[in-house]
mmCIF file of C-alpha atoms and ligand atoms in Angstrom:
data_model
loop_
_atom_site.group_PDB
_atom_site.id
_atom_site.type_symbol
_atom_site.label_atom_id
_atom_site.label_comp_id
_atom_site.label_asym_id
_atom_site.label_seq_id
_atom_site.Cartn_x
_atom_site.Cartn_y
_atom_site.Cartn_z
ATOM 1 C CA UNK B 176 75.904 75.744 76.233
ATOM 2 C CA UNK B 177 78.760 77.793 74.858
ATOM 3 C CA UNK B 178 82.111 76.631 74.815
ATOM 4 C CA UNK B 179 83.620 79.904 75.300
ATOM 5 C CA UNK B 180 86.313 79.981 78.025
ATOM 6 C CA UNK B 181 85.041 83.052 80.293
ATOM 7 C CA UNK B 182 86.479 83.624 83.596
ATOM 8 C CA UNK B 183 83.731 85.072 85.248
ATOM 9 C CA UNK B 184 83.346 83.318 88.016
ATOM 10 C CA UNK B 185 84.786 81.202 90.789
ATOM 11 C CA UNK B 186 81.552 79.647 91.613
ATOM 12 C CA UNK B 187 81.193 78.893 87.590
ATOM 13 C CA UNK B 188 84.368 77.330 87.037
ATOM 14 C CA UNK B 189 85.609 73.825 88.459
ATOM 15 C CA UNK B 190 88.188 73.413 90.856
ATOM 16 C CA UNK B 191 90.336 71.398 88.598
ATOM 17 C CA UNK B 192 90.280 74.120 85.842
ATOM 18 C CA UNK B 193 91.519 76.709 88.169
ATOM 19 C CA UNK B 194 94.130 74.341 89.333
ATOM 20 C CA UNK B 195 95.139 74.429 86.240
ATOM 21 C CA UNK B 196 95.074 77.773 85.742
ATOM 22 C CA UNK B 197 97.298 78.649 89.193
ATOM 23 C CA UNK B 198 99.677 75.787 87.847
ATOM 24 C CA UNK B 199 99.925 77.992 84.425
ATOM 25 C CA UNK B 200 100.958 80.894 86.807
ATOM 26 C CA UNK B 201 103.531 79.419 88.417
ATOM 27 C CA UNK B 202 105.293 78.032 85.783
ATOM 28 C CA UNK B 203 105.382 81.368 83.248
ATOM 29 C CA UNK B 204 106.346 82.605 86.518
ATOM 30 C CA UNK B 205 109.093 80.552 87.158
ATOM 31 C CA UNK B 206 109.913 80.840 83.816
ATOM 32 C CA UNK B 207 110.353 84.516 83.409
ATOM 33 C CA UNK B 208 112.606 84.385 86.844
ATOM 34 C CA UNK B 209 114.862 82.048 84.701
ATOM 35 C CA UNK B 210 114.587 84.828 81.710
ATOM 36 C CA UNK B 211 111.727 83.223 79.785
ATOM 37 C CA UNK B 212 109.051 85.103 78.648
ATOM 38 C CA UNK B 213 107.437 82.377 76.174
ATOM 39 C CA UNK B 214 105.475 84.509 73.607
ATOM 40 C CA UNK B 215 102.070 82.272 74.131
ATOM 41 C CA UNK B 216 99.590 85.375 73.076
ATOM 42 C CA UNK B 217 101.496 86.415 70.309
ATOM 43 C CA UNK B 218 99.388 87.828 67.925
ATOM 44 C CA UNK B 219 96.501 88.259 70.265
ATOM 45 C CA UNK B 220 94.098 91.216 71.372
ATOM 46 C CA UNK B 221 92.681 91.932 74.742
ATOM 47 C CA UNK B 222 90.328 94.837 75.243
ATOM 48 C CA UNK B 223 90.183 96.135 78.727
ATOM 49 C CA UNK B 224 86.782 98.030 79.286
ATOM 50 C CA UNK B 225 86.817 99.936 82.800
ATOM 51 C CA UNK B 226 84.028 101.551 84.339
ATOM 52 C CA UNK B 227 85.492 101.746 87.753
ATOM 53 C CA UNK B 228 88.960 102.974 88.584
ATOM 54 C CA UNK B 229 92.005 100.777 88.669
ATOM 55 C CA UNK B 230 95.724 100.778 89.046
ATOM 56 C CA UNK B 231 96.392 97.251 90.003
ATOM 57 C CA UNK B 232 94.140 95.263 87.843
ATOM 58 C CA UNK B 233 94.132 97.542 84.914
ATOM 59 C CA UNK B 234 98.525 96.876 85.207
ATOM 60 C CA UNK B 235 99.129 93.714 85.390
ATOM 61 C CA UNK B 236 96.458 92.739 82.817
ATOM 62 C CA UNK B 237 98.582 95.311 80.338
ATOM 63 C CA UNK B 238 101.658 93.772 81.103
ATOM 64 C CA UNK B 239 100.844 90.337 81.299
ATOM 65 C CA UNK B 240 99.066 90.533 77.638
ATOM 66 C CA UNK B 241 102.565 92.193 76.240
ATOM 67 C CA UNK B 242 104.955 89.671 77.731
ATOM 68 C CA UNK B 243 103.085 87.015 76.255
ATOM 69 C CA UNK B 244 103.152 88.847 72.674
ATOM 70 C CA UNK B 245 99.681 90.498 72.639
ATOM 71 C CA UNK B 246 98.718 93.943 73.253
ATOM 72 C CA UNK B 247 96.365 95.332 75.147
ATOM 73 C CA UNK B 248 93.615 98.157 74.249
ATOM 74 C CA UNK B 249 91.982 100.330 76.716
ATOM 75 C CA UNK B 250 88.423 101.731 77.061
ATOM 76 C CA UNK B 251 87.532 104.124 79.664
ATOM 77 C CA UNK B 252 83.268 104.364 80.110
ATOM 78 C CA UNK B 253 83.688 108.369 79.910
ATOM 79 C CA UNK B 254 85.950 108.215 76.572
ATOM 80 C CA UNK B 255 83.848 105.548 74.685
ATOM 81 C CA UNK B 256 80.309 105.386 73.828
ATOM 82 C CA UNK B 257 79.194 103.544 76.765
ATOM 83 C CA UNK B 258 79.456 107.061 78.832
ATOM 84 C CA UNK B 259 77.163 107.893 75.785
ATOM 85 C CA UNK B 260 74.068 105.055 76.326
ATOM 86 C CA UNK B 261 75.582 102.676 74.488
ATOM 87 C CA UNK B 262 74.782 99.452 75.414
ATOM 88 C CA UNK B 263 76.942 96.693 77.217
ATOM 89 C CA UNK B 264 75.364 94.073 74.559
ATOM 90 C CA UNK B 265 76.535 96.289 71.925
ATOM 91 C CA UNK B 266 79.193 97.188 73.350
ATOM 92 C CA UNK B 267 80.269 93.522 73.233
ATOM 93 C CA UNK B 268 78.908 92.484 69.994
ATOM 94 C CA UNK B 269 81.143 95.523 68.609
ATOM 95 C CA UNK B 270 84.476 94.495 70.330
ATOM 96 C CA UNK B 271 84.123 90.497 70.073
ATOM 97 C CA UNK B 272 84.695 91.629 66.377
ATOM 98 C CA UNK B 273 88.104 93.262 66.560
ATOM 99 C CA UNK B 274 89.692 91.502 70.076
ATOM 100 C CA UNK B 275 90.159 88.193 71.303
ATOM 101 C CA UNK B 276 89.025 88.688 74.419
ATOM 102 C CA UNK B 277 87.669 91.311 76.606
ATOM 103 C CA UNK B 278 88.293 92.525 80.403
ATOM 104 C CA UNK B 279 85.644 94.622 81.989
ATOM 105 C CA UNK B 280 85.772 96.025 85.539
ATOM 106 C CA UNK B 281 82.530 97.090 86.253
ATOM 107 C CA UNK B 282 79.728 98.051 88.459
ATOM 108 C CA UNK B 283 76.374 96.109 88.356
ATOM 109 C CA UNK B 284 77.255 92.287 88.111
ATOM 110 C CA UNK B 285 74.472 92.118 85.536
ATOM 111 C CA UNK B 286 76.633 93.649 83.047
ATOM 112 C CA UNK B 287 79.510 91.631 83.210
ATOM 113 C CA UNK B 288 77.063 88.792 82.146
ATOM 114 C CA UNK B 289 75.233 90.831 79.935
ATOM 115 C CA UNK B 290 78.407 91.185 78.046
ATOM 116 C CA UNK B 291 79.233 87.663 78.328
ATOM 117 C CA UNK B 292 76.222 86.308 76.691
ATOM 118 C CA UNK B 293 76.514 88.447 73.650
ATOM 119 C CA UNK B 294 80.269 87.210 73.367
ATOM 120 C CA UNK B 295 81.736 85.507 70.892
ATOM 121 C CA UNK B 296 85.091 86.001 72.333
ATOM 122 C CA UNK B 297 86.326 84.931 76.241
ATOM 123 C CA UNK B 298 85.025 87.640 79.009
ATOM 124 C CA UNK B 299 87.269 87.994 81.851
ATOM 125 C CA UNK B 300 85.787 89.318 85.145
ATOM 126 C CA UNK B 301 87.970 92.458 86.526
ATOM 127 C CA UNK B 302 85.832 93.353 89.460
ATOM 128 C CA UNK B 303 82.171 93.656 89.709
ATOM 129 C CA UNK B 304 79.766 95.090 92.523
ATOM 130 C CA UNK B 305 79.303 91.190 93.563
ATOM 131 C CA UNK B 306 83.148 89.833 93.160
ATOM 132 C CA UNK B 307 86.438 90.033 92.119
ATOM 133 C CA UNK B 308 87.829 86.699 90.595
ATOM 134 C CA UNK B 309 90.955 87.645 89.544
ATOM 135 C CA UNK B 310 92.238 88.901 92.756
ATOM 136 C CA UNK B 311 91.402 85.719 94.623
ATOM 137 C CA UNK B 312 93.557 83.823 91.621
ATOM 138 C CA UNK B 313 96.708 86.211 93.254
ATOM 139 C CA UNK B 314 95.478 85.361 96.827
ATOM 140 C CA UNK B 315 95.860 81.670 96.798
ATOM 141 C CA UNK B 316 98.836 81.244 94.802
ATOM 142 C CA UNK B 317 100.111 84.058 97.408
ATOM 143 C CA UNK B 318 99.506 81.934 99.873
ATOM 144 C CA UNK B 319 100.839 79.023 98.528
ATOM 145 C CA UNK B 320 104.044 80.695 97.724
ATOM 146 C CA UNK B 321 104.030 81.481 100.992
ATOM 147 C CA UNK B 322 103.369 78.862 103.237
ATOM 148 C CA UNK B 323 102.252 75.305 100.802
ATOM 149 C CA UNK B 324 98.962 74.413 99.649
ATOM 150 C CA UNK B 325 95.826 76.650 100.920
ATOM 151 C CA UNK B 326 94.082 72.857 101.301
ATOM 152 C CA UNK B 327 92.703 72.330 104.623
ATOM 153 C CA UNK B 328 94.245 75.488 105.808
ATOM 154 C CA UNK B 329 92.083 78.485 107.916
ATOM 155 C CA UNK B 330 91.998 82.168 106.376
ATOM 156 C CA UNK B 331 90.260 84.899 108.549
ATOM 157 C CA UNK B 332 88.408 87.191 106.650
ATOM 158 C CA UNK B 333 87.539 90.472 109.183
ATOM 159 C CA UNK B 334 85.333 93.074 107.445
ATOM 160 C CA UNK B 335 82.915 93.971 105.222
ATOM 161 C CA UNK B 336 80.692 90.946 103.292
ATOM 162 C CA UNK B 337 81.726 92.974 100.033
ATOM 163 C CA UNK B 338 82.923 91.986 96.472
ATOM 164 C CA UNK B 339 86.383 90.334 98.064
ATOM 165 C CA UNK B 340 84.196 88.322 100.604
ATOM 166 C CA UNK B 341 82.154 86.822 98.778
ATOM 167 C CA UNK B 342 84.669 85.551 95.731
ATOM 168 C CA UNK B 343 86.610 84.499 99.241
ATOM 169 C CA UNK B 344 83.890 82.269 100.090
ATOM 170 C CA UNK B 345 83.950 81.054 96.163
ATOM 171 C CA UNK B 346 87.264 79.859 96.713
ATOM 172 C CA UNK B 347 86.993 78.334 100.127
ATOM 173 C CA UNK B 348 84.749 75.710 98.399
ATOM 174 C CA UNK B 349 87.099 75.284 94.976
ATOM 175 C CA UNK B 350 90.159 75.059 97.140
ATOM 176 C CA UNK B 351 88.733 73.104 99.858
ATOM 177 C CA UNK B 352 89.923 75.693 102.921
ATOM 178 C CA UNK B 353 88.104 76.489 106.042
ATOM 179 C CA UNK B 354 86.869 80.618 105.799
ATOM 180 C CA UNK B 355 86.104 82.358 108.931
ATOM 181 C CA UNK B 356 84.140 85.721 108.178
ATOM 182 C CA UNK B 357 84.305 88.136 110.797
ATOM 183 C CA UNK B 358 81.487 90.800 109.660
ATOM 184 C CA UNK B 359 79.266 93.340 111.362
ATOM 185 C CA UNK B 360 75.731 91.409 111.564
ATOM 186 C CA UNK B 361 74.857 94.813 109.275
ATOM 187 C CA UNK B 362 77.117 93.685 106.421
ATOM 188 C CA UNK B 363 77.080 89.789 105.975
ATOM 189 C CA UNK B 364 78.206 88.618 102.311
ATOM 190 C CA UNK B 365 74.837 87.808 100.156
ATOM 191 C CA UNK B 366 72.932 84.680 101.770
ATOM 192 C CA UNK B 367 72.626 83.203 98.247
ATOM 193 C CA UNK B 368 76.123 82.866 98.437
ATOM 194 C CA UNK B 369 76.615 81.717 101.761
ATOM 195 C CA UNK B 370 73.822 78.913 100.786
ATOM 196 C CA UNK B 371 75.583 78.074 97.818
ATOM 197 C CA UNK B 372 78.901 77.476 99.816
ATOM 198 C CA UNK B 373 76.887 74.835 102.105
ATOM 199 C CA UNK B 374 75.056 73.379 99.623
ATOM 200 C CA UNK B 375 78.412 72.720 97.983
ATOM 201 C CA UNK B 376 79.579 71.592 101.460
ATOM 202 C CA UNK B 377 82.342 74.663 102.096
ATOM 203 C CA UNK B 378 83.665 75.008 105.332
ATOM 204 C CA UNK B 379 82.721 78.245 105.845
ATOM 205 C CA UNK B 380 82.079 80.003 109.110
ATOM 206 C CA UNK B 381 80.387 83.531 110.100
ATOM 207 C CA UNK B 382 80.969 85.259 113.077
ATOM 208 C CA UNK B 383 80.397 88.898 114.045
ATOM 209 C CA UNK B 384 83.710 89.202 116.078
ATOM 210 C CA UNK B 385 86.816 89.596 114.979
ATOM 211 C CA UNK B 386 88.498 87.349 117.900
ATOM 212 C CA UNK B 387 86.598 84.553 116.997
ATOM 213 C CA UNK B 388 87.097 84.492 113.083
ATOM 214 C CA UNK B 389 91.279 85.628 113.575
ATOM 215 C CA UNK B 390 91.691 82.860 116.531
ATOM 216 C CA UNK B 391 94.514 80.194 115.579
ATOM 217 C CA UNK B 392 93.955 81.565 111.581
ATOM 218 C CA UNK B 393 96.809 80.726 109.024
ATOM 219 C CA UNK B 394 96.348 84.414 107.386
ATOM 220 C CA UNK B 395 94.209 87.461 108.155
ATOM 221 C CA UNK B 396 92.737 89.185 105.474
ATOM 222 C CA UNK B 397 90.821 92.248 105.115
ATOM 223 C CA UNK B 398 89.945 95.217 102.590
ATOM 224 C CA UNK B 399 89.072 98.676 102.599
ATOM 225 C CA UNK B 400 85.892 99.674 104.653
ATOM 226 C CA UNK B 401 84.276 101.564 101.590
ATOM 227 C CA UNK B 402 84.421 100.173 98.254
ATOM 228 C CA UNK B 403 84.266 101.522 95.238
ATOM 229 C CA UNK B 404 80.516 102.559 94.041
ATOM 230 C CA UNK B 405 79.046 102.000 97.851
ATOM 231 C CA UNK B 406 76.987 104.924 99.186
ATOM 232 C CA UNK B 407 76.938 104.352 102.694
ATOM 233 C CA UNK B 408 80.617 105.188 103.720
ATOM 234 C CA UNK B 409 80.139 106.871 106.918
ATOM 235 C CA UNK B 410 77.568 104.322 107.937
ATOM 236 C CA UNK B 411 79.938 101.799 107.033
ATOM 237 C CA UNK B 412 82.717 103.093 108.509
ATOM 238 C CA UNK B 413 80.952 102.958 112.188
ATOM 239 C CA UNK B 414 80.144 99.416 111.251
ATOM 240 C CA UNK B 415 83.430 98.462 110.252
ATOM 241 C CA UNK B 416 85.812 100.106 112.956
ATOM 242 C CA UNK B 417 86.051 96.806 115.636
ATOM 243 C CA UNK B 418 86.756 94.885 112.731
ATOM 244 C CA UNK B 419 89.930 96.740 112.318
ATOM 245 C CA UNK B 420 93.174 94.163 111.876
ATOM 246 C CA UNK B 421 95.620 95.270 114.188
ATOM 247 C CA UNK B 422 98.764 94.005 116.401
ATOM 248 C CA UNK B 423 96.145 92.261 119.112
ATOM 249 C CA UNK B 424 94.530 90.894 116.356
ATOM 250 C CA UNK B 425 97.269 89.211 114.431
ATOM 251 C CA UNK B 426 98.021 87.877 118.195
ATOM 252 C CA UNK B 427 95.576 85.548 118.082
ATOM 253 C CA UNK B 428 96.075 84.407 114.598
ATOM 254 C CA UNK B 429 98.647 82.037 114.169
ATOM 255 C CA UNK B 430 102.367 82.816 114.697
ATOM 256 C CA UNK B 431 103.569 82.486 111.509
ATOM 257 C CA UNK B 432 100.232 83.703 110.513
ATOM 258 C CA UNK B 433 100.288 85.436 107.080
ATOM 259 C CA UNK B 434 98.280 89.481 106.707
ATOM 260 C CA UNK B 435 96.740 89.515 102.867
ATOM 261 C CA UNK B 436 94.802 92.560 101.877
ATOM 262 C CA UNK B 437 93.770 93.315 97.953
ATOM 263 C CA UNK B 438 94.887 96.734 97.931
ATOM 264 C CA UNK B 439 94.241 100.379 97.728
ATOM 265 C CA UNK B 440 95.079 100.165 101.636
ATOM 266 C CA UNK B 441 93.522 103.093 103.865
ATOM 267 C CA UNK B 442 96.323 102.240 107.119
ATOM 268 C CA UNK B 443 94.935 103.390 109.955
ATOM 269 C CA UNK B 444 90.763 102.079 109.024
ATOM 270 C CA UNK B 445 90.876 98.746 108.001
ATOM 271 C CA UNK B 446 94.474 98.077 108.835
ATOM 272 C CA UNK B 447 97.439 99.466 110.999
ATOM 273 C CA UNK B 448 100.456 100.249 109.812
ATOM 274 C CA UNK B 449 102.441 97.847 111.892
ATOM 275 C CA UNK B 450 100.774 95.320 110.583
ATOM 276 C CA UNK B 451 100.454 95.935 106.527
ATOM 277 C CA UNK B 452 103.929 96.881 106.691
ATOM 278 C CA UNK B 453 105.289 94.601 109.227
ATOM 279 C CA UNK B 454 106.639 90.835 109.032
ATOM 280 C CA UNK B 455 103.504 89.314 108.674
ATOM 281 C CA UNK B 456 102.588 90.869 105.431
ATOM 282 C CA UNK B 457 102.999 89.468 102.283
ATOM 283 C CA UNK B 458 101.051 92.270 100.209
ATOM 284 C CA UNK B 459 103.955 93.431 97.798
ATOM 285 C CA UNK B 460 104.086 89.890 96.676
ATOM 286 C CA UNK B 461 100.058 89.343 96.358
ATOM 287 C CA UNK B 462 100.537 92.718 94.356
ATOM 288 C CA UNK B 463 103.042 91.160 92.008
ATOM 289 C CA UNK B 464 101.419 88.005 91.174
ATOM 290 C CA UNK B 465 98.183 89.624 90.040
ATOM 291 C CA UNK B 466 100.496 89.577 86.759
ATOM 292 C CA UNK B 467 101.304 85.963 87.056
ATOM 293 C CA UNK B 468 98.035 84.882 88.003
ATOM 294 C CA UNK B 469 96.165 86.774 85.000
ATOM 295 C CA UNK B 470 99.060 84.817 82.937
ATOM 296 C CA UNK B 471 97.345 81.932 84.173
ATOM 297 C CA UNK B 472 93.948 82.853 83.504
ATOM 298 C CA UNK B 473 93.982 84.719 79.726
ATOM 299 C CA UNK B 474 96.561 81.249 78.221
ATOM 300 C CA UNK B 475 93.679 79.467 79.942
ATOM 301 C CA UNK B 476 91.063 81.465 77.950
ATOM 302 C CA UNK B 477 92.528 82.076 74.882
ATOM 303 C CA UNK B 478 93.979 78.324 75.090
ATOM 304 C CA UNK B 479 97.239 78.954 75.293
ATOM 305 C CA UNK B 480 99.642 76.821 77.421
ATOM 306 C CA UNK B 481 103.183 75.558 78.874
ATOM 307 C CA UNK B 482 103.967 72.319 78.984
ATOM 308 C CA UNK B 483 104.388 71.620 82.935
HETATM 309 N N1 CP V 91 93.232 95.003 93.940
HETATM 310 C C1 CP V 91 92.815 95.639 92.845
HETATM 311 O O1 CP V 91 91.984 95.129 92.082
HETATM 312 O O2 CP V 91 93.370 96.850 92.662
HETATM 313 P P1 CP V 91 92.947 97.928 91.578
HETATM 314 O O3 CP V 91 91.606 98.471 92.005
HETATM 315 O O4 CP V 91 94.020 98.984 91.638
HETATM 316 O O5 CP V 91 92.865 97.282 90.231
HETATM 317 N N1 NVA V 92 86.151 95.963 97.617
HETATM 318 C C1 NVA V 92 86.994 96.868 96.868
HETATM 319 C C2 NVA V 92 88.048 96.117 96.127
HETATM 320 C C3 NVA V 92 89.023 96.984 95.385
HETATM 321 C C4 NVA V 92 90.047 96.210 94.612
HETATM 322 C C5 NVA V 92 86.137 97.667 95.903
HETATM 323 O O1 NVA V 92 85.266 97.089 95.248
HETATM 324 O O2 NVA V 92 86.334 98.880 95.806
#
C-alpha cells in the first residue's frame, strides 16, 4: 500500500490521525493570533484543480498554502486541458511532477481516486459528488471552539442525504458523536454509508422529521437544498421545504444549541434569516477556520508540523 499521505477521506483515515490534524489547526491558529505565522511549507507547491465552482474552499486553501511559505497554483477544467479530454490520470501523472501536492474539487467521486492512484504526490479531497472532507475538518473544530469536545455530543443534521451528509456521518464515527439525520425518505445519504457507520458501530440515527432529529440537539446543521451538479432542483426543492431550519426548529434543539451550515446560504430555503444570522449561529467562524483547518490537514500531508 502506498505511503502517500492523501486526505481523501474521513472514512479512510483514523481517528487519531485527524486528531492530530485538528490539534495542528489549533495551534498554527493560536499561533498566528499571537503573530506567528511559522513558515512550515516554505518552499512547497500546491496545485488546486477545480472543476466545480468555489469561493470558500478555493480561499482558504490559497491562503493557508502562502502563510505557511508555499504558493498555490490554480487550474480551472475550462482553462486547462482537462476541458479538452485530457485525462484525470494524466492529468495527475503531469502535475505530481511539478507540485507537491494537489487539491481537486470535483464532480464524480471516481475521479478524485482516479487521480489519487496515479499520484506520486498527496491528493487532498476539495469536494466531490459523494463528500466534502475538508469542510467537516472546519465543522468540528467549530464546534469545539465553541462549546468543548464534539465527543458524546448530538448534532442534527435536517436536509438533504448529499455530499455534507454523508462526510457528517464519516465523522460521527471518527469523533465518536451521536448524528441525527432528518431527510425526506426520497433523499437518504447512500446505504453503503449508513452500513459502514454501523458496522463501525456509529451512533447514527435517521429520521424523516425534522422534530425528531433537532429535539434536545447540541447544534443544527443544514445545507443548501440543491447542490452543485444535481439535476433535480425543483424536485428537490418540494422534498426539502419541511426540512427547513427555522426559529420553531432551533426551539427544540438545545438552548444553547449551536446553527452550523457549510455555506453558499440560500436564507429563506434551507434556512431563515433569523436564524443564520441570529445568536445561535456560529457560521462566520466555521467560515474562518476552513483556513486553519486546511493548515492542519496540508502540514499533515506534506509532513510538516508544530511542536504542541
Ligand atoms: N463550503 C464550501 O466548500 O464553500 P465553497 O463552495 O465556496 O468552496
Ligand atoms: N452540498 C453542496 C456543498 C457546497 C459547499 C454542494 O455540493 O454544492
Amino acid at each position: 500500500m502506498s505511503d502517500i499521505r492523501h486526505f481523501l477521506d474521513l472514512d479512510a483515515l483514523d481517528g487519531g490521525i485527524l486528531r492530530g490534524i485538528l490539534d495542528q489547526a489549533y495551534a498554527l491558529k493560536r499561533a498566528m493570533k499571537a503573530g506567528d505565522r511559522p513558515p512550515l511549507l516554505r518552499g512547497k507547491l500546491l496545485a488546486m484543480v477545480f472543476e466545480k465552482p468555489s469561493t470558500r474552499t478555493r480561499v482558504s486553501f490559497d491562503v493557508a498554502m502562502r502563510q505557511l511559505g508555499g504558493e498555490p497554483i490554480m487550474l480551472n477544467r475550462v482553462d486547462s486541458q482537462l476541458g479538452r479530454g485530457e485525462t484525470v490520470a494524466d492529468t495527475s501523472l503531469v502535475l505530481s511532477r511539478y507540485v507537491d501536492a494537489i487539491m481537486i474539487r470535483t464532480t464524480a467521486h471516481s475521479k478524485l481516486i482516479d487521480l489519487a492512484d496515479n499520484a506520486s504526490v498527496p491528493v487532498i479531497n476539495g469536494l466531490t459528488d459523494r463528500t466534502h472532507p475538508c469542510q467537516l475538518m472546519a465543522d468540528v473544530m467549530t464546534f469545539e471552539e465553541h462549546r468543548g469536545p464534539i465527543e458524546g455530543r448530538v448534532i442534527a443534521w435536517l436536509g438533504d442525504g448529499n455530499n455534507m451528509a454523508t462526510s457528517w456521518i464519516h465523522a460521527a464515527v471518527r469523533f465518536k458523536f451521536t448524528l441525527r439525520l432528518g431527510c425526506p425518505k426520497r433523499l437518504k445519504p447512500p446505504k453503503s454509508v449508513l452500513d459502514w457507520a454501523n458496522a463501525k458501530g456509529g451512533d447514527i440515527i435517521l429520521t424523516d422529521t425534522s422534530e425528531d432529529a433537532a429535539r434536545d440537539a447540541d447544534c443544527v446543521v443544514t445545507d443548501t437544498w440543491v447542490s452543485m451538479g444535481d439535476t433535480d432542483g425543483e424536485i428537490q426543492r418540494k422534498l426539502l421545504t419541511p426540512y427547513q431550519v427555522n426559529d420553531q426548529i432551533m426551539s427544540l434543539a438545545k438552548p444553547d444549541a449551536v446553527f452550523m451550515h457549510c455555506l453558499p446560504v440560500y436564507r429563506g430555503d434551507e434556512v431563515t434569516a433569523s436564524v443564520i444570522d441570529g445568536p445561535q449561529s456560529i457560521v462566520w467562524d466555521e467560515v474562518e477556520n476552513r483556513m486553519h483547518a486546511q493548515k492542519g490537514i496540508l502540514t499533515w500531508c506534506l509532513g510538516a508540523s508544530v511542536e504542541l
